[in-house]
mmCIF file of C-alpha atoms and ligand atoms in Angstrom:
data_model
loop_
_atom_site.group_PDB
_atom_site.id
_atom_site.type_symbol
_atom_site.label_atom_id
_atom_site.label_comp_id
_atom_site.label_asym_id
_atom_site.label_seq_id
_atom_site.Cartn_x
_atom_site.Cartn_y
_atom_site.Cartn_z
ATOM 1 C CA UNK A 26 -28.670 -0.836 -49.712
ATOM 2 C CA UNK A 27 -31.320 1.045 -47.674
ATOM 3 C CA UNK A 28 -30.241 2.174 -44.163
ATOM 4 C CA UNK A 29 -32.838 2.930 -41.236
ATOM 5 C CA UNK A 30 -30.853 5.708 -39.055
ATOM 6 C CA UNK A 31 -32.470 5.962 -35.532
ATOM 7 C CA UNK A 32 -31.660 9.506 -34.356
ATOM 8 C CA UNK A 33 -32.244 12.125 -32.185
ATOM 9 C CA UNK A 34 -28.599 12.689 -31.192
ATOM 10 C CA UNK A 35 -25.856 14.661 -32.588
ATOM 11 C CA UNK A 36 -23.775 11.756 -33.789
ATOM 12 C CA UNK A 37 -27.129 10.735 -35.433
ATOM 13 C CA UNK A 38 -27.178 14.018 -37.073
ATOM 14 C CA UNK A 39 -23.593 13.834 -38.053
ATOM 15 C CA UNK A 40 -23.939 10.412 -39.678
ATOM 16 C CA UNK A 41 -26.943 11.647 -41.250
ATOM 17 C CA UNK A 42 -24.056 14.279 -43.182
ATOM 18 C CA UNK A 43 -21.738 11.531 -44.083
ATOM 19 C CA UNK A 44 -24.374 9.078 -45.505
ATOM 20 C CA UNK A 45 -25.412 11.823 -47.226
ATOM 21 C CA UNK A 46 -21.907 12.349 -48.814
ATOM 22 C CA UNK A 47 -21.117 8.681 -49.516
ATOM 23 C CA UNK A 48 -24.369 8.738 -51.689
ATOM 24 C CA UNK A 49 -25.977 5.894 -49.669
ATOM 25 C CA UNK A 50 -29.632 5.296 -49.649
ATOM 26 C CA UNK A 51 -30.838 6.575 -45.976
ATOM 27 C CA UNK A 52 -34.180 7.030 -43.978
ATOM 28 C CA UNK A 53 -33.601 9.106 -40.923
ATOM 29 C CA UNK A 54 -36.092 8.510 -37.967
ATOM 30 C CA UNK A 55 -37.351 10.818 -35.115
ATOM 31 C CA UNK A 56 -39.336 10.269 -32.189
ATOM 32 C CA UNK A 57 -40.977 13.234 -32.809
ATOM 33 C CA UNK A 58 -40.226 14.538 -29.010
ATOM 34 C CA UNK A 59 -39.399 18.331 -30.226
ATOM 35 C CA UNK A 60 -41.389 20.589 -31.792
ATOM 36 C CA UNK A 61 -38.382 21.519 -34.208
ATOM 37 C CA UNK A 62 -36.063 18.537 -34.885
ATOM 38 C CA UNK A 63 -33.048 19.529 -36.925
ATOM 39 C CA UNK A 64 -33.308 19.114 -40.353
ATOM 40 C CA UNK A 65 -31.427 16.406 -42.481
ATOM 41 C CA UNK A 66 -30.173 15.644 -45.193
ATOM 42 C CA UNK A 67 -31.709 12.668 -46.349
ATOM 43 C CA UNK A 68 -35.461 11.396 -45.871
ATOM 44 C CA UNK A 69 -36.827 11.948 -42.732
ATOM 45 C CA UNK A 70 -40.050 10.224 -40.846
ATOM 46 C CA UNK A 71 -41.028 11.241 -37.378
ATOM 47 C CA UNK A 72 -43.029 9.307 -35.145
ATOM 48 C CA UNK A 73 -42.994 5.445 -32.917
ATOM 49 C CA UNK A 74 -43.122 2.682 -35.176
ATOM 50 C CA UNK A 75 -45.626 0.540 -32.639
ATOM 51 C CA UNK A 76 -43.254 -1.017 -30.715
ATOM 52 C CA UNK A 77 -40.344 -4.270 -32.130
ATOM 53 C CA UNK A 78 -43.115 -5.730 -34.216
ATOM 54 C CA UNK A 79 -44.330 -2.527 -35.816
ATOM 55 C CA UNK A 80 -40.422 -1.766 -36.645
ATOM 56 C CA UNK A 81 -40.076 -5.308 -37.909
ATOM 57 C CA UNK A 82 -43.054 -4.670 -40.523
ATOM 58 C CA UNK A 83 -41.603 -1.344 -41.556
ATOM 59 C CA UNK A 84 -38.099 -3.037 -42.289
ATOM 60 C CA UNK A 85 -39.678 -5.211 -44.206
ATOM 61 C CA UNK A 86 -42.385 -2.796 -46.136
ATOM 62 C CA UNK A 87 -39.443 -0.248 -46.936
ATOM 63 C CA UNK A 88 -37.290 -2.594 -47.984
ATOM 64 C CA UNK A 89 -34.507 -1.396 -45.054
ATOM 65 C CA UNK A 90 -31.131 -3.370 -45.601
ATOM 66 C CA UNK A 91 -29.112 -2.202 -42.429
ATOM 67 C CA UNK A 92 -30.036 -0.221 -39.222
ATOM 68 C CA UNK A 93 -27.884 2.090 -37.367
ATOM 69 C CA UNK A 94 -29.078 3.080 -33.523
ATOM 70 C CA UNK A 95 -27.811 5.994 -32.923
ATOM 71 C CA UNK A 96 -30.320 7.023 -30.247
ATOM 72 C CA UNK A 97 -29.549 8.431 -26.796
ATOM 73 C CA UNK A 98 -27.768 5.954 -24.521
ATOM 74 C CA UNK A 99 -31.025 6.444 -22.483
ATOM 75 C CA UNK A 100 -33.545 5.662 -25.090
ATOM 76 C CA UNK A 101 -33.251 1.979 -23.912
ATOM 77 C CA UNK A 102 -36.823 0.662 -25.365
ATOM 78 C CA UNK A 103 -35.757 1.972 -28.960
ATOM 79 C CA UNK A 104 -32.605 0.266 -28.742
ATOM 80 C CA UNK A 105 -34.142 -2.986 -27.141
ATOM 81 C CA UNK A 106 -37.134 -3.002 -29.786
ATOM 82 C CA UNK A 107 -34.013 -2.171 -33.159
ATOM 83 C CA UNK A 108 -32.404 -5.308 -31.229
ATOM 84 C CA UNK A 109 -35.676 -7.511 -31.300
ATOM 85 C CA UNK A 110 -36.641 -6.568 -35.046
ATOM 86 C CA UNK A 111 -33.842 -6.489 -36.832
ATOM 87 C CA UNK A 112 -33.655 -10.221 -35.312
ATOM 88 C CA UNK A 113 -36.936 -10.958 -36.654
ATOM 89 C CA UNK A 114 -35.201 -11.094 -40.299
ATOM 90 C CA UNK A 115 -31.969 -11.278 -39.671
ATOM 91 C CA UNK A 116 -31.549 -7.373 -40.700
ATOM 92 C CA UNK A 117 -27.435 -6.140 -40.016
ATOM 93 C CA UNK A 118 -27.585 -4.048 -37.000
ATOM 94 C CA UNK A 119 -25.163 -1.496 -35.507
ATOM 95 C CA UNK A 120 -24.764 1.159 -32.405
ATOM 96 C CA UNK A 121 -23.695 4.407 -32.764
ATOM 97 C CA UNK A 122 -22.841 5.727 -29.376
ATOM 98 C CA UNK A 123 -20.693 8.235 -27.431
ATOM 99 C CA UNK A 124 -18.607 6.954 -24.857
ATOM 100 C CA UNK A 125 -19.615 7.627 -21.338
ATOM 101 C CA UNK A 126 -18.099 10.416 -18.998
ATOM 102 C CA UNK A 127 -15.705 9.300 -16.635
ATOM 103 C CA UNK A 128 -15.350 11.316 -13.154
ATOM 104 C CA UNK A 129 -12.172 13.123 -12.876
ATOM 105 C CA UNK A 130 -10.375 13.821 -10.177
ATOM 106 C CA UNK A 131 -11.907 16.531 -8.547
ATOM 107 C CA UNK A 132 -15.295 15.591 -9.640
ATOM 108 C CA UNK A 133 -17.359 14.826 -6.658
ATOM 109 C CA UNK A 134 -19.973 12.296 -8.425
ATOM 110 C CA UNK A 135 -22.802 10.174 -6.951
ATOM 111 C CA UNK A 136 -23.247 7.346 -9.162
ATOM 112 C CA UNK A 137 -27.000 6.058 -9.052
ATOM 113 C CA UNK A 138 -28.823 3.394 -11.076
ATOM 114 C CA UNK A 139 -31.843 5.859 -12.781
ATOM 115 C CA UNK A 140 -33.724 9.161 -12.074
ATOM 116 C CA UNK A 141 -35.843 7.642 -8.540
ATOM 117 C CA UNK A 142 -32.370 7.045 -7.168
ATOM 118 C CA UNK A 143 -31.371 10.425 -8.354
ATOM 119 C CA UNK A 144 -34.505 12.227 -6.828
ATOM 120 C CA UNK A 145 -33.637 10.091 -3.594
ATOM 121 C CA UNK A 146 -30.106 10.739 -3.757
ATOM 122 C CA UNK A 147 -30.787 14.328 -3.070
ATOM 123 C CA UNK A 148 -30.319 15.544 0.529
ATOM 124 C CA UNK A 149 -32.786 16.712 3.161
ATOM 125 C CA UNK A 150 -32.006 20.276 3.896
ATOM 126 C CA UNK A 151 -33.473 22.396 1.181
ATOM 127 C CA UNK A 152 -31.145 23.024 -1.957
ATOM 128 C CA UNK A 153 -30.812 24.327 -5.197
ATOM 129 C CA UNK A 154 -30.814 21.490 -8.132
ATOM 130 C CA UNK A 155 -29.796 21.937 -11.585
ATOM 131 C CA UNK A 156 -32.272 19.040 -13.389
ATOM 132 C CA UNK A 157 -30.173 18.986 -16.393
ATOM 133 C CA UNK A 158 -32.809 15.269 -17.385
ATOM 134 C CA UNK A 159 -35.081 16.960 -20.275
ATOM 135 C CA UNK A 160 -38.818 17.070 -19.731
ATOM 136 C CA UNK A 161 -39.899 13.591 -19.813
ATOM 137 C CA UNK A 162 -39.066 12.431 -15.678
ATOM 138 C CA UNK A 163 -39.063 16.047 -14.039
ATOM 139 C CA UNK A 164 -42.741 15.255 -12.347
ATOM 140 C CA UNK A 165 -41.175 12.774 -10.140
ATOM 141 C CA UNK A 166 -39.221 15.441 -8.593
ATOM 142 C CA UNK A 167 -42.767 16.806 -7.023
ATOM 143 C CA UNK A 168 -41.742 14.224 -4.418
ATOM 144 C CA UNK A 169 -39.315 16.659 -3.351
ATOM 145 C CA UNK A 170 -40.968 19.484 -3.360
ATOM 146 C CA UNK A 171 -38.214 21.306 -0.370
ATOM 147 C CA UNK A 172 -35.730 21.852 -3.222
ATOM 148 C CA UNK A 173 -35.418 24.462 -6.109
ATOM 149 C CA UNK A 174 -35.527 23.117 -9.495
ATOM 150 C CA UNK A 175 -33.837 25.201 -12.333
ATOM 151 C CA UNK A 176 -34.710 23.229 -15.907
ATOM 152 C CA UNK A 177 -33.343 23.627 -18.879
ATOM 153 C CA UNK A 178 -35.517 22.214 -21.739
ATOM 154 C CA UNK A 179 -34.894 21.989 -25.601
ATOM 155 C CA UNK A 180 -38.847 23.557 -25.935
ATOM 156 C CA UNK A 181 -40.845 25.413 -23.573
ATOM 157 C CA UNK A 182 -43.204 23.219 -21.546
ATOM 158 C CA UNK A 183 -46.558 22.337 -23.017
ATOM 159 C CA UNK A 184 -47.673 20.699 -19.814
ATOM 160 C CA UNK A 185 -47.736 22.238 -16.516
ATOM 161 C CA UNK A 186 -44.740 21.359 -14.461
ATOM 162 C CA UNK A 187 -45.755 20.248 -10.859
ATOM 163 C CA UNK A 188 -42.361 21.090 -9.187
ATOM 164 C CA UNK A 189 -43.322 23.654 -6.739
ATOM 165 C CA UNK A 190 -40.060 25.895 -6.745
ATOM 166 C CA UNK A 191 -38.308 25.761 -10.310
ATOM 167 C CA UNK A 192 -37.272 27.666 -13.028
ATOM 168 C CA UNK A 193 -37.297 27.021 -16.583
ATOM 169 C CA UNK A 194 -34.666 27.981 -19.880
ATOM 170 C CA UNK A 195 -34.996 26.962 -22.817
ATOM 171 C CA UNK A 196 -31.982 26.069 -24.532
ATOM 172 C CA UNK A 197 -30.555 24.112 -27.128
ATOM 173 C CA UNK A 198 -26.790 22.531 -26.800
ATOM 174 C CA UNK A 199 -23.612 22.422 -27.407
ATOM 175 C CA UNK A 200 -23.421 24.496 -24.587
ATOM 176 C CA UNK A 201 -20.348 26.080 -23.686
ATOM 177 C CA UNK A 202 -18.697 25.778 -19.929
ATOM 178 C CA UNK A 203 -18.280 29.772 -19.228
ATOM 179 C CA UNK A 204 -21.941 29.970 -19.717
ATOM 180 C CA UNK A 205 -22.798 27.054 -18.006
ATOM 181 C CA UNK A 206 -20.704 28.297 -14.720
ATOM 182 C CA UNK A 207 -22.269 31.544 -15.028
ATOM 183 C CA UNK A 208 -26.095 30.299 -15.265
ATOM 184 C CA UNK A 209 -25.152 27.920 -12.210
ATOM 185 C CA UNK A 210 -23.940 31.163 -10.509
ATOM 186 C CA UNK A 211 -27.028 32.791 -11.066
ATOM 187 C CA UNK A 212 -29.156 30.541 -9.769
ATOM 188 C CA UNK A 213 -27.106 29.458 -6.714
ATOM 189 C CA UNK A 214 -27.038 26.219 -8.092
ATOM 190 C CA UNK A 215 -25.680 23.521 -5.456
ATOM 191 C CA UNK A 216 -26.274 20.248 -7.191
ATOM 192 C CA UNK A 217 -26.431 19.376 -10.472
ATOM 193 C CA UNK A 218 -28.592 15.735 -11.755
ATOM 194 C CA UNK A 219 -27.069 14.904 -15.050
ATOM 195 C CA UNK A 220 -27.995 11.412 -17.327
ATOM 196 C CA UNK A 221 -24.295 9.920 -17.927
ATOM 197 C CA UNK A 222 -24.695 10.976 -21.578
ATOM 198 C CA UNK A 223 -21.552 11.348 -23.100
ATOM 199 C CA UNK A 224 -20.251 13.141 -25.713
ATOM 200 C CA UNK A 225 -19.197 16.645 -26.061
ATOM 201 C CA UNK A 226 -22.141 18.857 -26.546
ATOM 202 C CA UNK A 227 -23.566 18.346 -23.135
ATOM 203 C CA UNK A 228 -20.614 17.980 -21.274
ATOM 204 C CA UNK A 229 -20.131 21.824 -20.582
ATOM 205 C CA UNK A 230 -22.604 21.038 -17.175
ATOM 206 C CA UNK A 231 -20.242 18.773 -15.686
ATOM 207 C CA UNK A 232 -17.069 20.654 -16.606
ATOM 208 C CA UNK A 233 -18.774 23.889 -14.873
ATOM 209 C CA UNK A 234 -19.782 21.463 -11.527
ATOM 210 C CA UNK A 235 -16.355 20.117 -11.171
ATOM 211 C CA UNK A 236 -15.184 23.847 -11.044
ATOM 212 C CA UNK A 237 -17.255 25.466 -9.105
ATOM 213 C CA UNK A 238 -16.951 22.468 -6.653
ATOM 214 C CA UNK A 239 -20.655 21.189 -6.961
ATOM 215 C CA UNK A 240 -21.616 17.891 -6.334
ATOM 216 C CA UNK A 241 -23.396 16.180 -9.402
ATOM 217 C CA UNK A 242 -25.807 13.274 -8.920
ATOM 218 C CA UNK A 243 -24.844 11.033 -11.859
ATOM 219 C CA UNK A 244 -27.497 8.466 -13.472
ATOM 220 C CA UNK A 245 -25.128 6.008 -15.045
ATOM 221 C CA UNK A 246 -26.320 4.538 -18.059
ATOM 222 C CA UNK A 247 -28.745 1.669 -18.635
ATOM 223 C CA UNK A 248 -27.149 -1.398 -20.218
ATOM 224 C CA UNK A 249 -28.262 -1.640 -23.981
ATOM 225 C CA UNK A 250 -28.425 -4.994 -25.765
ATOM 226 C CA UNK A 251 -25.324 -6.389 -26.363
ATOM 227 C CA UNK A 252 -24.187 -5.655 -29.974
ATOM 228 C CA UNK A 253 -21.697 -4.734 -32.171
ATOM 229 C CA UNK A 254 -21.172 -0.584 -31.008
ATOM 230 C CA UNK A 255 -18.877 1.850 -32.821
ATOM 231 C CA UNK A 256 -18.101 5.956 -31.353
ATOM 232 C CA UNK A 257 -16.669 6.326 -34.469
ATOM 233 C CA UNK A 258 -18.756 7.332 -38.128
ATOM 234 C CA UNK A 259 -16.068 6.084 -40.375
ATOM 235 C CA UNK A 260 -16.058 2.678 -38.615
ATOM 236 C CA UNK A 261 -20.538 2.659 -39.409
ATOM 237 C CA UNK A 262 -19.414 3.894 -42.842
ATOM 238 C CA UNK A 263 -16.611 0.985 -43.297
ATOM 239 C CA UNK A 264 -19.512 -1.387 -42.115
ATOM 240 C CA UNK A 265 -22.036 -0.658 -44.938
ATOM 241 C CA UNK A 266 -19.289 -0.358 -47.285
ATOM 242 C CA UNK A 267 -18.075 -4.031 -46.280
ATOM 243 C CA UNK A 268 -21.790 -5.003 -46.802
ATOM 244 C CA UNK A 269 -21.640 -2.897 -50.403
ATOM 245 C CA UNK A 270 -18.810 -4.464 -51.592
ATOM 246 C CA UNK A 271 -20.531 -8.015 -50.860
ATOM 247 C CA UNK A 272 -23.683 -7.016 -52.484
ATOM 248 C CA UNK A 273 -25.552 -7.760 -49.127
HETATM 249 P P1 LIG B 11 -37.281 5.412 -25.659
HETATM 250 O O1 LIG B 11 -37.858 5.465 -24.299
HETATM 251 O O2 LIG B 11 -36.216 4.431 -25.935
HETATM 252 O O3 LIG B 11 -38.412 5.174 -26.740
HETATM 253 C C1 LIG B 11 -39.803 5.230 -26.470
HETATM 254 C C2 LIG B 11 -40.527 5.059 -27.768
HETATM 255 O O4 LIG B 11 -40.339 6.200 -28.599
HETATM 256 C C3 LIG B 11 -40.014 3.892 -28.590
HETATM 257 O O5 LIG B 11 -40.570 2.674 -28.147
HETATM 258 C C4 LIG B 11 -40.454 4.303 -29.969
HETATM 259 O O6 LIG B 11 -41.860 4.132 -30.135
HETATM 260 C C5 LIG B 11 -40.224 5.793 -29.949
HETATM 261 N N1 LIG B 11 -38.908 6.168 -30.461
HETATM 262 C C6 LIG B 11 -37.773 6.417 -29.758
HETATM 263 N N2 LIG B 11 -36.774 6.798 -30.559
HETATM 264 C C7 LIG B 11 -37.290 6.770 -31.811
HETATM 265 C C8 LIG B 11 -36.748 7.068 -33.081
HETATM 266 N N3 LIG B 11 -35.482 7.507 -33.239
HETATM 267 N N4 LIG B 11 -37.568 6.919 -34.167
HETATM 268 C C9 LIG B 11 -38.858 6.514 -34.018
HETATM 269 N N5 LIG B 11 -39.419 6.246 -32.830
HETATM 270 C C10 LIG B 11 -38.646 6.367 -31.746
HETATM 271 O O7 LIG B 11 -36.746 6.839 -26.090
HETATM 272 P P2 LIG B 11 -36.784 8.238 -25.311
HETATM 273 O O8 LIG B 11 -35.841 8.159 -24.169
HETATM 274 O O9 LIG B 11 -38.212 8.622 -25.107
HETATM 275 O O10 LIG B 11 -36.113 9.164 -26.409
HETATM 276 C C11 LIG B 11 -36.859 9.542 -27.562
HETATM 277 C C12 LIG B 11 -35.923 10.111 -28.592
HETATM 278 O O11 LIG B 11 -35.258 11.246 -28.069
HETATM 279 C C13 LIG B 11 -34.868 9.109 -29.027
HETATM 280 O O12 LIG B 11 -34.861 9.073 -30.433
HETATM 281 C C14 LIG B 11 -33.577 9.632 -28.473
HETATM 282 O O13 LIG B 11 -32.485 9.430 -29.344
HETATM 283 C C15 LIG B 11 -33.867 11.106 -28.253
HETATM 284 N N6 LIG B 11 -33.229 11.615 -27.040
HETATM 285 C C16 LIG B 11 -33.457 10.993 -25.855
HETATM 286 C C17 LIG B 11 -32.824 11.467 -24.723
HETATM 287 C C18 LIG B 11 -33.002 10.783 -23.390
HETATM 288 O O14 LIG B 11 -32.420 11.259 -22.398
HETATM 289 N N7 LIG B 11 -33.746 9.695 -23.299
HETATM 290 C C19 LIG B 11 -31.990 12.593 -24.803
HETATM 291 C C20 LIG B 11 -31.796 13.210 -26.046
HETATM 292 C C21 LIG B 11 -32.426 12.708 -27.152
HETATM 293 P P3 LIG B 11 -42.486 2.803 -30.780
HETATM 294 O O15 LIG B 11 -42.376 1.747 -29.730
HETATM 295 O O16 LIG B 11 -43.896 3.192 -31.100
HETATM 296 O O17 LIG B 11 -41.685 2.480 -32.003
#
C-alpha cells in the first residue's frame, strides 16, 4: 500500500500524523503556493503534476495504491483532475473534507456563487472590506477600487497588489476570535468576504463578524466531484485498513 495525500490543509496535515503512526507507506503533496509549507512527517513533493494525465502517469510511475484529497474545498481543479486519474486505472479514491459553515442566527450572510459575485456583491458607498480570500483572486478587487481592502496573507506579497486602498498582515491560522474582533476594530472593518471554508482554524473571522454585527459576503463552495467524502481521519484510516486487510 502506497498512499498519494493531496494537502495543503490542516486535516491534510493531521492525516499526514496519523498515517505516520499507523506505519503506512505515504507521499504527501504540495502545490508549492507558500514559501514555507509545514513540514511532515512522511515524504513530501511540492509542485503541479501537469494536469489529470500528468497525475495519472505519476500514480502509475510511483506505484500509488490509494489517494486521499484532502485539498481545500476550493481547490476544485485538483480535486476534478484526482477524480479523472485515479479513474484512468481504477486507483481507490477518497475526500477528506471539513464540513461547511452554516449561518447562525444572528449571522447576517450573503451567500454568492464565487469571488466576481463577491466583488459585485459589495455595495456602492465606499467601505471597509476584510478580504479574508488569500492572494490568488485579490486583483479582481481593482474593479472596486472606492473600498478599503485590509488582507491578510499566509506570506508577504511577491507581486504588487493593484488594490488602490488596502492593507496587508501576514498571518498564519488558527486564529483566535478575540484577536480577530480586535484587528476588525482596528481597521474599521465593515464587511468581511470569506470562502465558505469550514473547519475550525479559520472560523475565528466569522465568529468575530457575527459579533460585532458585520455583514460577511459568503462564497459558498464549488461542488466537487461526487465521491465517497469522510470529515473524519479514523473513517480514511478504516478505509486503507479495509483495503490492507484485503491485500488490495
Ligand atoms: P487548484 O486551483 O485546485 O489547483 C491548481 C493546480 O495546482 C492543480 O491543477 C495542480 O497543478 C496544482 N495543485 C493543487 N493542489 C495540489 C497539490 N496538493 N499537490 C500538487 N499540485 C497541486 O488549487 P488552488 O486553489 O490553487 O490551491 C492550491 C493548494 O493550496 C491546494 O493544495 C489547496 O489545498 C491549498 N489551499 C487552497 C486554498 C484555496 O482557497 N483555494 C486555501 C488554502 C489552501 P497540476 O494541474 O499541474 O497538477
Amino acid at each position: 500500500m502506497r498512499v498519494l495525500l493531496l494537502g495543503g490543509t490542516t486535516e491534510a496535515s493531521q492525516l499526514a500524523q496519523a498515517l505516520h503512526s499507523a506505519r503506512i507507506e505515504t507521499v504527501f503533496s504540495y502545490a508549492g503556493r507558500t514559501n514555507a509549507p509545514i513540514a511532515q512527517p512522511v515524504d513530501v513533493r511540492i509542485g503541479g503534476f501537469g494536469g489529470a494525465d500528468g497525475l495519472a502517469t505519476y500514480l502509475k510511475n510511483e506505484r500509488i495504491s490509494h489517494v486521499v484529497d484532502a485539498t481545500h474545498p476550493f481547490a476544485n481543479t485538483m480535486g476534478q483532475n484526482a477524480y479523472r486519474a485515479c479513474s484512468t486505472h481504477g486507483t481507490p479514491l477518497l475526500r477528506l473534507a471539513r464540513p461547511a459553515w452554516r449561518a447562525q442566527a444572528d449571522d447576517k450572510w450573503i451567500h454568492v456563487p464565487d469571488i466576481t459575485g463577491a466583488r459585485d456583491a459589495l455595495p456602492a458607498d465606499p467601505c471597509r472590506v476584510f478580504l479574508a480570500i488569500g492572494r490568488m483572486h485579490v486583483d479582481l478587487f481593482a474593479a472596486r477600487p472606492e473600498h478599503h481592502y485590509l488582507l491578510r496573507l499566509v506570506d508577504a506579497p511577491q507581486t504588487q497588489i493593484t488594490l488602490p486602498d488596502h492593507h496587508v498582515t501576514v498571518a498564519r491560522g488558527p486564529f483566535n476570535v478575540a484577536e480577530d474582533i480586535a484587528l476588525m476594530q482596528e481597521h474599521r472593518i465593515t464587511h468581511v468576504i470569506a470562502k465558505n471554508a469550514g473547519g475550525s482554524g479559520a472560523v475565528a473571522k466569522i465568529d468575530a463578524a457575527r459579533a460585532l454585527g458585520l455583514q460577511v459576503v459568503m462564497i459558498d463552495r464549488p461542488l466537487r466531484p461526487d465521491i465517497a467524502e469522510t470529515a473524519n481521519i479514523e473513517t480514511v484510516l478504516a478505509w486503507l485498513n479495509h483495503d490492507a486487510e484485503r491485500g488490495v
